[in-house]
CSV table of C-alpha atoms and ligand atoms in Angstrom, one decimal:
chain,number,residue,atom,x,y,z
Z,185,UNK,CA,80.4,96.0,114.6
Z,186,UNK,CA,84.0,94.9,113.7
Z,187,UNK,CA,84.6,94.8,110.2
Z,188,UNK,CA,87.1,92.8,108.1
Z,189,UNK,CA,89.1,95.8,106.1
Z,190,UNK,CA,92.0,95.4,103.0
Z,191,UNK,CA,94.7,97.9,103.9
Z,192,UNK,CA,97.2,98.9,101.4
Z,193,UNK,CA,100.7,100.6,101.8
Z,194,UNK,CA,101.7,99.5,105.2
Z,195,UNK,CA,104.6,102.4,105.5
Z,196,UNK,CA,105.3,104.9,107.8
Z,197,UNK,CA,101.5,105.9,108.1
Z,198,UNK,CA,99.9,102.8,107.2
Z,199,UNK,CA,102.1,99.7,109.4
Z,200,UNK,CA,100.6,102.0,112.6
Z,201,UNK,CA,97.7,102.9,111.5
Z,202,UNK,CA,96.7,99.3,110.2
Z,203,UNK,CA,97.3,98.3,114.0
Z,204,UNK,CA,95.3,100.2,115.5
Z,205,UNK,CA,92.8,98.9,113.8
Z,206,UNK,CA,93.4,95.7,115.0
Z,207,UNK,CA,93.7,97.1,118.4
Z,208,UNK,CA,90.2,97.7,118.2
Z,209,UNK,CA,89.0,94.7,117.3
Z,210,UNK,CA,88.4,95.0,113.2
Z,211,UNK,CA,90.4,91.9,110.9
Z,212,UNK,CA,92.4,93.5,108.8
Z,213,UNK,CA,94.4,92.0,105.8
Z,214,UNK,CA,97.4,93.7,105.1
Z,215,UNK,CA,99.7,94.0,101.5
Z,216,UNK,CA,103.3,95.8,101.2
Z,217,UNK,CA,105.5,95.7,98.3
Z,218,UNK,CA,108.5,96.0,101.1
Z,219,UNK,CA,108.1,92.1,102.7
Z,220,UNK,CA,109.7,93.4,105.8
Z,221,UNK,CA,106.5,95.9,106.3
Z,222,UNK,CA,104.4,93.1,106.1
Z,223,UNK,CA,106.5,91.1,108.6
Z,224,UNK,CA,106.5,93.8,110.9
Z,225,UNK,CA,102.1,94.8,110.4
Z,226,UNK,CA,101.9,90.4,111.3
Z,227,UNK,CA,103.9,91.1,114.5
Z,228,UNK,CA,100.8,93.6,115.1
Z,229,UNK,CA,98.5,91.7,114.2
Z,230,UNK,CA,97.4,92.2,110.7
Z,231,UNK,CA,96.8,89.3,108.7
Z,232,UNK,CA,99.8,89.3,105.5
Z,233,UNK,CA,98.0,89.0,102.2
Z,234,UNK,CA,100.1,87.4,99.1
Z,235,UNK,CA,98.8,90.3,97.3
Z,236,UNK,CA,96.6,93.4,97.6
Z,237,UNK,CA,94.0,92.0,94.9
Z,238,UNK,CA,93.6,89.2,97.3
Z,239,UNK,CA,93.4,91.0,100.8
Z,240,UNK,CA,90.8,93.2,99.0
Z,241,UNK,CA,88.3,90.2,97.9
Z,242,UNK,CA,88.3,89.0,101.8
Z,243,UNK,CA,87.1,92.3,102.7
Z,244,UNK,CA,84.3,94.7,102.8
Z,245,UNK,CA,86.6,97.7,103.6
Z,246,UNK,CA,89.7,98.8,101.5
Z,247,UNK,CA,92.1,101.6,103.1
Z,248,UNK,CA,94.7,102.5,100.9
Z,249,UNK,CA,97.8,104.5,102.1
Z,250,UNK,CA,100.0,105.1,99.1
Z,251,UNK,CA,102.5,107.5,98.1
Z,252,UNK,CA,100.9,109.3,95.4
Z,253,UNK,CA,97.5,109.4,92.7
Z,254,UNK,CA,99.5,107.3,90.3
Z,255,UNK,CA,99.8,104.4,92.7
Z,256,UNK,CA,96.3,104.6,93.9
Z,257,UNK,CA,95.0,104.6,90.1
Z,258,UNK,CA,97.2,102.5,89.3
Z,259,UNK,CA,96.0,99.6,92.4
Z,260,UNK,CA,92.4,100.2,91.4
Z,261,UNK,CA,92.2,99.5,87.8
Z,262,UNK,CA,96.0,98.2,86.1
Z,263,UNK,CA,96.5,95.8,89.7
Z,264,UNK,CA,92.8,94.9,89.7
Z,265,UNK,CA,91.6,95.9,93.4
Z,266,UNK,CA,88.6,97.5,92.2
Z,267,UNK,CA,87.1,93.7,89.9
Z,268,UNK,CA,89.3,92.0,92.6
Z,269,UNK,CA,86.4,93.7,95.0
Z,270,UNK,CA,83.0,92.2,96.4
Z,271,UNK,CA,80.5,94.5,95.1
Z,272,UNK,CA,79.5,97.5,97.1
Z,273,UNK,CA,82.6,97.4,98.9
Z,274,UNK,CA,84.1,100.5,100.8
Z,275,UNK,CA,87.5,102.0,99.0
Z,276,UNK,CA,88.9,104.7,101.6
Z,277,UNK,CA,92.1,106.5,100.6
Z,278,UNK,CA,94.1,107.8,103.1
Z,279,UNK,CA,96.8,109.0,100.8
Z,280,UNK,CA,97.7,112.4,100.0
Z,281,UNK,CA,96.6,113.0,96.9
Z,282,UNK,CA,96.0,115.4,93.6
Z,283,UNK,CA,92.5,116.2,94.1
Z,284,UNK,CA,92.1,115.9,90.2
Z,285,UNK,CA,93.4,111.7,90.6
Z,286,UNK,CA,91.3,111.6,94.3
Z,287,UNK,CA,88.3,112.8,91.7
Z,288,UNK,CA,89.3,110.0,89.2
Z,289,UNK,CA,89.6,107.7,91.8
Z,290,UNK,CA,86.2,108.2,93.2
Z,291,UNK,CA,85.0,107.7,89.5
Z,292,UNK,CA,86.5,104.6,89.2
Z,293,UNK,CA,85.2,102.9,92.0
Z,294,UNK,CA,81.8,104.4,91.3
Z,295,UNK,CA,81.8,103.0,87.8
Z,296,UNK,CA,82.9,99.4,89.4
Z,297,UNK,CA,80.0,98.9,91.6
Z,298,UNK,CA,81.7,100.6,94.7
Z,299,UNK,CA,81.7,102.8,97.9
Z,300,UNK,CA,84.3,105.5,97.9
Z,301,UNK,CA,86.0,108.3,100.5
Z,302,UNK,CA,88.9,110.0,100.2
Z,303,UNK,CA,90.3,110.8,103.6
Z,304,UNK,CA,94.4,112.1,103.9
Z,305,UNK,CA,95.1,112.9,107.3
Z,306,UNK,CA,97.1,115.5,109.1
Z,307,UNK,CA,98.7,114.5,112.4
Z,308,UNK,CA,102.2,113.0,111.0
Z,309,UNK,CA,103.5,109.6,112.1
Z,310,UNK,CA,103.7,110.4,115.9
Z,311,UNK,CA,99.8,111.0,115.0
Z,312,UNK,CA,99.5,107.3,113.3
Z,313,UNK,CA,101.3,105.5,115.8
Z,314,UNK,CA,99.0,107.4,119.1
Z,315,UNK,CA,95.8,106.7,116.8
Z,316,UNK,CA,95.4,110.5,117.2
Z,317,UNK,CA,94.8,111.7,113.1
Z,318,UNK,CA,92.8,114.1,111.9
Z,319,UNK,CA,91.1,112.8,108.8
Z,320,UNK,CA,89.2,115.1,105.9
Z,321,UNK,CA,87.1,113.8,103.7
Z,322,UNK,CA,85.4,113.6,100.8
Z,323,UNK,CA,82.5,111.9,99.6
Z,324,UNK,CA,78.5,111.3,100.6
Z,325,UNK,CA,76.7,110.7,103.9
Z,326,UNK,CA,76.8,107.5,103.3
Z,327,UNK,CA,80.3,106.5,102.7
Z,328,UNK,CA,81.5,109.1,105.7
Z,329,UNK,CA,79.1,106.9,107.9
Z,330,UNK,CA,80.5,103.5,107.0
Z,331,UNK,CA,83.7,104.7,107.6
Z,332,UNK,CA,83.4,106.4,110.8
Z,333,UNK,CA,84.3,103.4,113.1
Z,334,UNK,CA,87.2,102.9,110.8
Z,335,UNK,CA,88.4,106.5,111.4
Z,336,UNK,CA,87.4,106.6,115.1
Z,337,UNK,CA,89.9,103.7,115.7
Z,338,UNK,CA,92.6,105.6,113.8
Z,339,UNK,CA,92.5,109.1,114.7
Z,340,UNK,CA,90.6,111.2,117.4
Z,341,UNK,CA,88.6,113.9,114.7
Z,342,UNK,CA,87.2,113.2,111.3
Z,343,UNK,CA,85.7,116.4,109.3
Z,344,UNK,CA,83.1,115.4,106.6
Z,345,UNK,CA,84.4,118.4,103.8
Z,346,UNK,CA,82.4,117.8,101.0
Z,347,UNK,CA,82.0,116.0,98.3
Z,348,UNK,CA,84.7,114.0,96.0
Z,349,UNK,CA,87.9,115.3,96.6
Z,350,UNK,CA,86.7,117.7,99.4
Z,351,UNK,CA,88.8,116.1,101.9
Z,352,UNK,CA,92.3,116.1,99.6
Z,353,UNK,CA,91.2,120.0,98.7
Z,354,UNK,CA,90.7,120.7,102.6
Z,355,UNK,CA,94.1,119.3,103.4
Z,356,UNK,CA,96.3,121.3,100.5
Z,357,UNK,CA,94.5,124.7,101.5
Z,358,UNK,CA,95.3,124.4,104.8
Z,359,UNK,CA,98.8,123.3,104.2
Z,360,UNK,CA,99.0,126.3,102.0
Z,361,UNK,CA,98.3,128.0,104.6
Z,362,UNK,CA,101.0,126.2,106.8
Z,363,UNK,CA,104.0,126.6,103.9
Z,364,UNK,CA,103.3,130.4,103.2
Z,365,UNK,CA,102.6,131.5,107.0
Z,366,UNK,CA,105.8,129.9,108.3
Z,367,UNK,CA,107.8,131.7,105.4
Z,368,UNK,CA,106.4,134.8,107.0
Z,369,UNK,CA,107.6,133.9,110.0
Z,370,UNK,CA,111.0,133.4,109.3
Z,371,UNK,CA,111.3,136.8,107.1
Z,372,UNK,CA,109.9,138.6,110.3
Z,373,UNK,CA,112.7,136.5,112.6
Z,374,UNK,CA,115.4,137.5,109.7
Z,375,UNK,CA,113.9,141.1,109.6
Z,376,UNK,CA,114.3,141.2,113.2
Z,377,UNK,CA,117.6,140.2,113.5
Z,378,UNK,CA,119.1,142.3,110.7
Z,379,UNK,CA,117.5,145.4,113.0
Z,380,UNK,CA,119.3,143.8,116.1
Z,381,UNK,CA,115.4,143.0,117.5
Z,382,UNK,CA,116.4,139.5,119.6
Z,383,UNK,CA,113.8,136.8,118.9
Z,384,UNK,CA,112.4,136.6,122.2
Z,385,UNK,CA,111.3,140.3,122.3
Z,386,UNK,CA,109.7,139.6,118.8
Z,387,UNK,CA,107.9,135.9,119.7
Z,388,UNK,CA,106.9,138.3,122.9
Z,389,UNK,CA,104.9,141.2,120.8
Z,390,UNK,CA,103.5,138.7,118.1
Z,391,UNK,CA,102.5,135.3,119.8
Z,392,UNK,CA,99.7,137.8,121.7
Z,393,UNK,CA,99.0,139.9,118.4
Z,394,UNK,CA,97.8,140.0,115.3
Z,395,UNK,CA,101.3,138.1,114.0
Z,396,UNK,CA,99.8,134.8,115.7
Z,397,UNK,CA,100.1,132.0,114.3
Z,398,UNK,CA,100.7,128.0,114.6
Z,399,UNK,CA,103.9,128.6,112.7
Z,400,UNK,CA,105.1,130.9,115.9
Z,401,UNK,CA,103.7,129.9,118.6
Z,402,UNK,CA,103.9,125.9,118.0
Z,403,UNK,CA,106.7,125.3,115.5
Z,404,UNK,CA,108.4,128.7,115.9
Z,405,UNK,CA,111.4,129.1,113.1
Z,406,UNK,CA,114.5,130.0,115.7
Z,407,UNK,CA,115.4,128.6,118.9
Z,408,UNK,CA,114.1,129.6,121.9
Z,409,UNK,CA,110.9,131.1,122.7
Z,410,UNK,CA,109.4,127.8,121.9
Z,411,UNK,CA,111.1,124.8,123.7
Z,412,UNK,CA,109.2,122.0,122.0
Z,413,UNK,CA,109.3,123.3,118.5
Z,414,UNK,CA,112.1,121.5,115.9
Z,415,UNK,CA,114.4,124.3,116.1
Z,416,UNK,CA,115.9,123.5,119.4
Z,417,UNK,CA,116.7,120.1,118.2
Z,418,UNK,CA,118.4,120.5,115.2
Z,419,UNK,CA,115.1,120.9,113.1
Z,420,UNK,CA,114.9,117.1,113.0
Z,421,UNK,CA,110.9,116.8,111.8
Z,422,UNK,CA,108.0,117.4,112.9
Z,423,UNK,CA,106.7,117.8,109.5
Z,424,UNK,CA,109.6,117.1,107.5
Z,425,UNK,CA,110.1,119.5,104.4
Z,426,UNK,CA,110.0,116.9,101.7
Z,427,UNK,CA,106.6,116.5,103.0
Z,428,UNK,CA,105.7,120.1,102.9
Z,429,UNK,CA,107.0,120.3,99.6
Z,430,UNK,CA,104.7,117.4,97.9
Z,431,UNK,CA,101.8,119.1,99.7
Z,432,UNK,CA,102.5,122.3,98.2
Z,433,UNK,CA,103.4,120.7,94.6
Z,434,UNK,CA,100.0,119.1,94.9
Z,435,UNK,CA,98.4,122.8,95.5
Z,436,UNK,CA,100.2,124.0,92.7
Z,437,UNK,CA,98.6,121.6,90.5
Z,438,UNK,CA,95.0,122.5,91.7
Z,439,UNK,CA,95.9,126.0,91.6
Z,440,UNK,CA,97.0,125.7,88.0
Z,441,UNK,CA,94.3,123.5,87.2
Z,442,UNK,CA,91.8,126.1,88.7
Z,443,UNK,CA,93.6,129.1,86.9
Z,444,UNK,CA,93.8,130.9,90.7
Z,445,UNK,CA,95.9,133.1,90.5
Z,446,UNK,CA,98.2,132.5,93.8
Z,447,UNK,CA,101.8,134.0,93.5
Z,448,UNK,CA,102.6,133.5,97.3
Z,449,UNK,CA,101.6,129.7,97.5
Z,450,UNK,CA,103.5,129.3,94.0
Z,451,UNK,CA,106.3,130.6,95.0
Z,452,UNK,CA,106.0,128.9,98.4
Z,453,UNK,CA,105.8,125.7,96.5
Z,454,UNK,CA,109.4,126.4,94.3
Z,455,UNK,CA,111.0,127.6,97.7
Z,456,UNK,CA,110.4,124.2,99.7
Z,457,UNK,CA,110.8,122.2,96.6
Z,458,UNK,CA,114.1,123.7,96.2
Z,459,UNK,CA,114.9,123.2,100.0
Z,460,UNK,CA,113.9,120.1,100.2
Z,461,UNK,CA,116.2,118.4,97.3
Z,462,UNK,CA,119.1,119.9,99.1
Z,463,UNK,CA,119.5,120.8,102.7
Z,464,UNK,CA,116.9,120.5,104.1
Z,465,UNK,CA,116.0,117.0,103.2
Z,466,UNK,CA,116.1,114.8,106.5
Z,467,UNK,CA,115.2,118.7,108.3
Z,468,UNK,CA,111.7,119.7,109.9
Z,469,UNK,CA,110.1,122.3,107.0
Z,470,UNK,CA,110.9,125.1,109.4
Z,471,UNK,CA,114.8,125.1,108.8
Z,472,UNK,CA,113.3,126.9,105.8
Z,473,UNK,CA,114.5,130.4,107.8
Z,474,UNK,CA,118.0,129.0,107.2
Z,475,UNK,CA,117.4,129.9,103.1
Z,476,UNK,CA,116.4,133.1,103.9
Z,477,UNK,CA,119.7,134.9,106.0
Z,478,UNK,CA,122.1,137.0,104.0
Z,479,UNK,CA,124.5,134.1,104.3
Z,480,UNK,CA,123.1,131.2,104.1
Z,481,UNK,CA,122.7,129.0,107.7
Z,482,UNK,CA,124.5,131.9,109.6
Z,483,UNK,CA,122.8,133.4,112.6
Z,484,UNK,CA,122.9,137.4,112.8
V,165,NAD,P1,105.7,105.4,102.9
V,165,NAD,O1,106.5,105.6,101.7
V,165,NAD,O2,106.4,105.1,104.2
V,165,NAD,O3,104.6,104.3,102.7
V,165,NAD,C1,103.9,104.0,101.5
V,165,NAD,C2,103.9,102.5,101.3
V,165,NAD,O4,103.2,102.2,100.1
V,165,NAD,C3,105.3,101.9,101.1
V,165,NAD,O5,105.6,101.0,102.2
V,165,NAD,C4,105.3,101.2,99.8
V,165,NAD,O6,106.0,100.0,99.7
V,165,NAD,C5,103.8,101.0,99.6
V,165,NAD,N1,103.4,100.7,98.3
V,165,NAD,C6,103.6,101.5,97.2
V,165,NAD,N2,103.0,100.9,96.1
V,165,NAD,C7,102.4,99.8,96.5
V,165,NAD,C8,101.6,98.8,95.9
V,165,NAD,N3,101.4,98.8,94.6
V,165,NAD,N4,101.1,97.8,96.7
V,165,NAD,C9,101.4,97.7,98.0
V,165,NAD,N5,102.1,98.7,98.7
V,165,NAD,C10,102.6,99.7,97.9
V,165,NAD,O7,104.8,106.8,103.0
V,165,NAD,P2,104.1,107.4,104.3
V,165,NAD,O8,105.0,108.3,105.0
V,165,NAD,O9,103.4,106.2,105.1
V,165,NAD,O10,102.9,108.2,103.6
V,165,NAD,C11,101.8,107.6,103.0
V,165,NAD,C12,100.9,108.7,102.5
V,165,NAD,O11,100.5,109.5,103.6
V,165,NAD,C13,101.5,109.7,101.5
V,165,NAD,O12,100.5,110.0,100.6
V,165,NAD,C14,101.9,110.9,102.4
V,165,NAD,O13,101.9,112.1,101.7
V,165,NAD,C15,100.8,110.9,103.4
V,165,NAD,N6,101.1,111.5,104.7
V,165,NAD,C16,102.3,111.2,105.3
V,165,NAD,C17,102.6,111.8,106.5
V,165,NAD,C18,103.9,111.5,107.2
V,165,NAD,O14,104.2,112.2,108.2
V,165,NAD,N7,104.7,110.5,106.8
V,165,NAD,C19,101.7,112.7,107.1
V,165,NAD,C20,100.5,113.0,106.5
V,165,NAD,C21,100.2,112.4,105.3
């Protein structure tokens, strides 16, 4: 049944994502701060709103797609989505997240009378635009069920995680996972060159052992044994580093938060927080190997 959905933040993530949603038949009523984003969702097809509070009282669906907590908080209760709301509405948050604010969030639009999920994605913007996300969520039965056509027309797998905040706390483990096991990867390519081992021989002995990983064998650090990966074009992103670095900040907060005592995510988290202010701003997180030669950016 097509629905009539709010969706907020119309960005990099959300101006494609919004479309496809329209591309499969729902109404959807779209609100930017940027005017030109809003110009741009109309030319796809998404209805502009003169603000979010009143795209969100048209609907029975709200998808929000904001940069951080603070902006979703903030839209719920200070902008007035969540009284702007028909009761029992659906509030889906795409954002990325702290999972303490996705937690308050959910709160919130409990309190108010509401439905909520939180749902970040993985799949980046090549993902949004293809309608090929992966979404993790958070929340009951219920609200995963409601949104499932939403999420179907958006992305091609959705993994129910838990409850509140399960589908933010999914998505920072595993990108923990991502930032740590690419630093690996890198040492073992700097290792290897330091000990005149070329990086084909290397990618040859570990892509087929236990060194396996997505960080080698997709996105591998060096040029080379992976055509496709970032590294062999100028480590333009891919998964851009200021990207790895907020999802990394945001585990450092839950790990903090949780008292778990995690000394290679933390310092994961300084290392692309440092990288990321500096060089390897506009770069694909995997220029990261570039920090960790002798001399900084030279090859061995
Ligand atoms: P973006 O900055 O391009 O888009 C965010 C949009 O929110 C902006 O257009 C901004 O104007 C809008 N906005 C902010 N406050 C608003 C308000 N009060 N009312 C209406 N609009 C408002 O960011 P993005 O790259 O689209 O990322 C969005 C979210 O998705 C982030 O949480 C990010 O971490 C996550 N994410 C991004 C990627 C990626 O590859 N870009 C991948 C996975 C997850």
């Amino acid at each position: 049944m097509n629905r009539t959905v709010a969706f907020v933040g119309l960005g990099h993530m959300g101006g494609p994502m919004a479309a496809n949603l329209v591309a499969a038949g729902h109404r959807v009523l779209g609100f930017d701060l940027v005017p030109e984003l809003l110009s741009a969702a109309a030319d796809a097809g998404v209805e502009p709103a003169g603000s979010a509070a009143a795209a969100v009282s048209a609907s029975d669906t709200v998808i929000t797609m904001l940069p951080t907590g603070r902006h979703v908080l903030a839209l719920y209760e200070e902008r007035g989505l969540l009284a702007a709301a028909r009761p029992g509405s659906l509030f889906v948050d795409c954002s990325t997240i702290d999972v303490a604010d996705a937690r308050a969030a959910h709160a919130a639009v409990r309190a108010a009378g509401h439905r909520a999920l939180d749902a970040p994605v993985s799949g980046g913007v090549t993902g949004a635009r293809a309608a090929t996300l992966t979404f993790m969520a958070g929340g009951g039965e219920e609200e995963f069920a409601a949104a499932g056509p939403l999420l179907a027309a958006m992305g091609k797998k959705a993994v129910h995680c838990g409850a509140a905040g399960a589908g933010q706390a999914a998505k920072i483990c595993n990108n923990l996972i991502l930032g740590i096991s690419m630093i690996g990867v890198s040492e073992a390519f700097v290792l290897a060159e330091s000990l005149g081992l070329d990086h084909q021989a290397l990618y040859d002995v570990a892509s087929t052992a236990s060194g396996q990983c997505w960080a080698l064998t997709v996105n591998c650090p060096v040029p080379g044994p992976v055509p496709a990966s970032p590294a062999n074009r100028d480590y333009l992103p891919g998964f851009a580093a200021p990207l790895m670095a907020k999802d990394l900040g945001l585990a450092a907060n839950a790990l903090r938060a949780g008292n778990v005592d995690a000394p290679l995510g933390l310092k994961a988290a300084e290392m692309y927080a440092a990288f990321a202010a500096g060089e390897g701003a506009g770069l694909d997180f995997s220029a990261i190997v570039h920090t960790l030669r002798p001399q900084n950016g030279s090859e061995a």
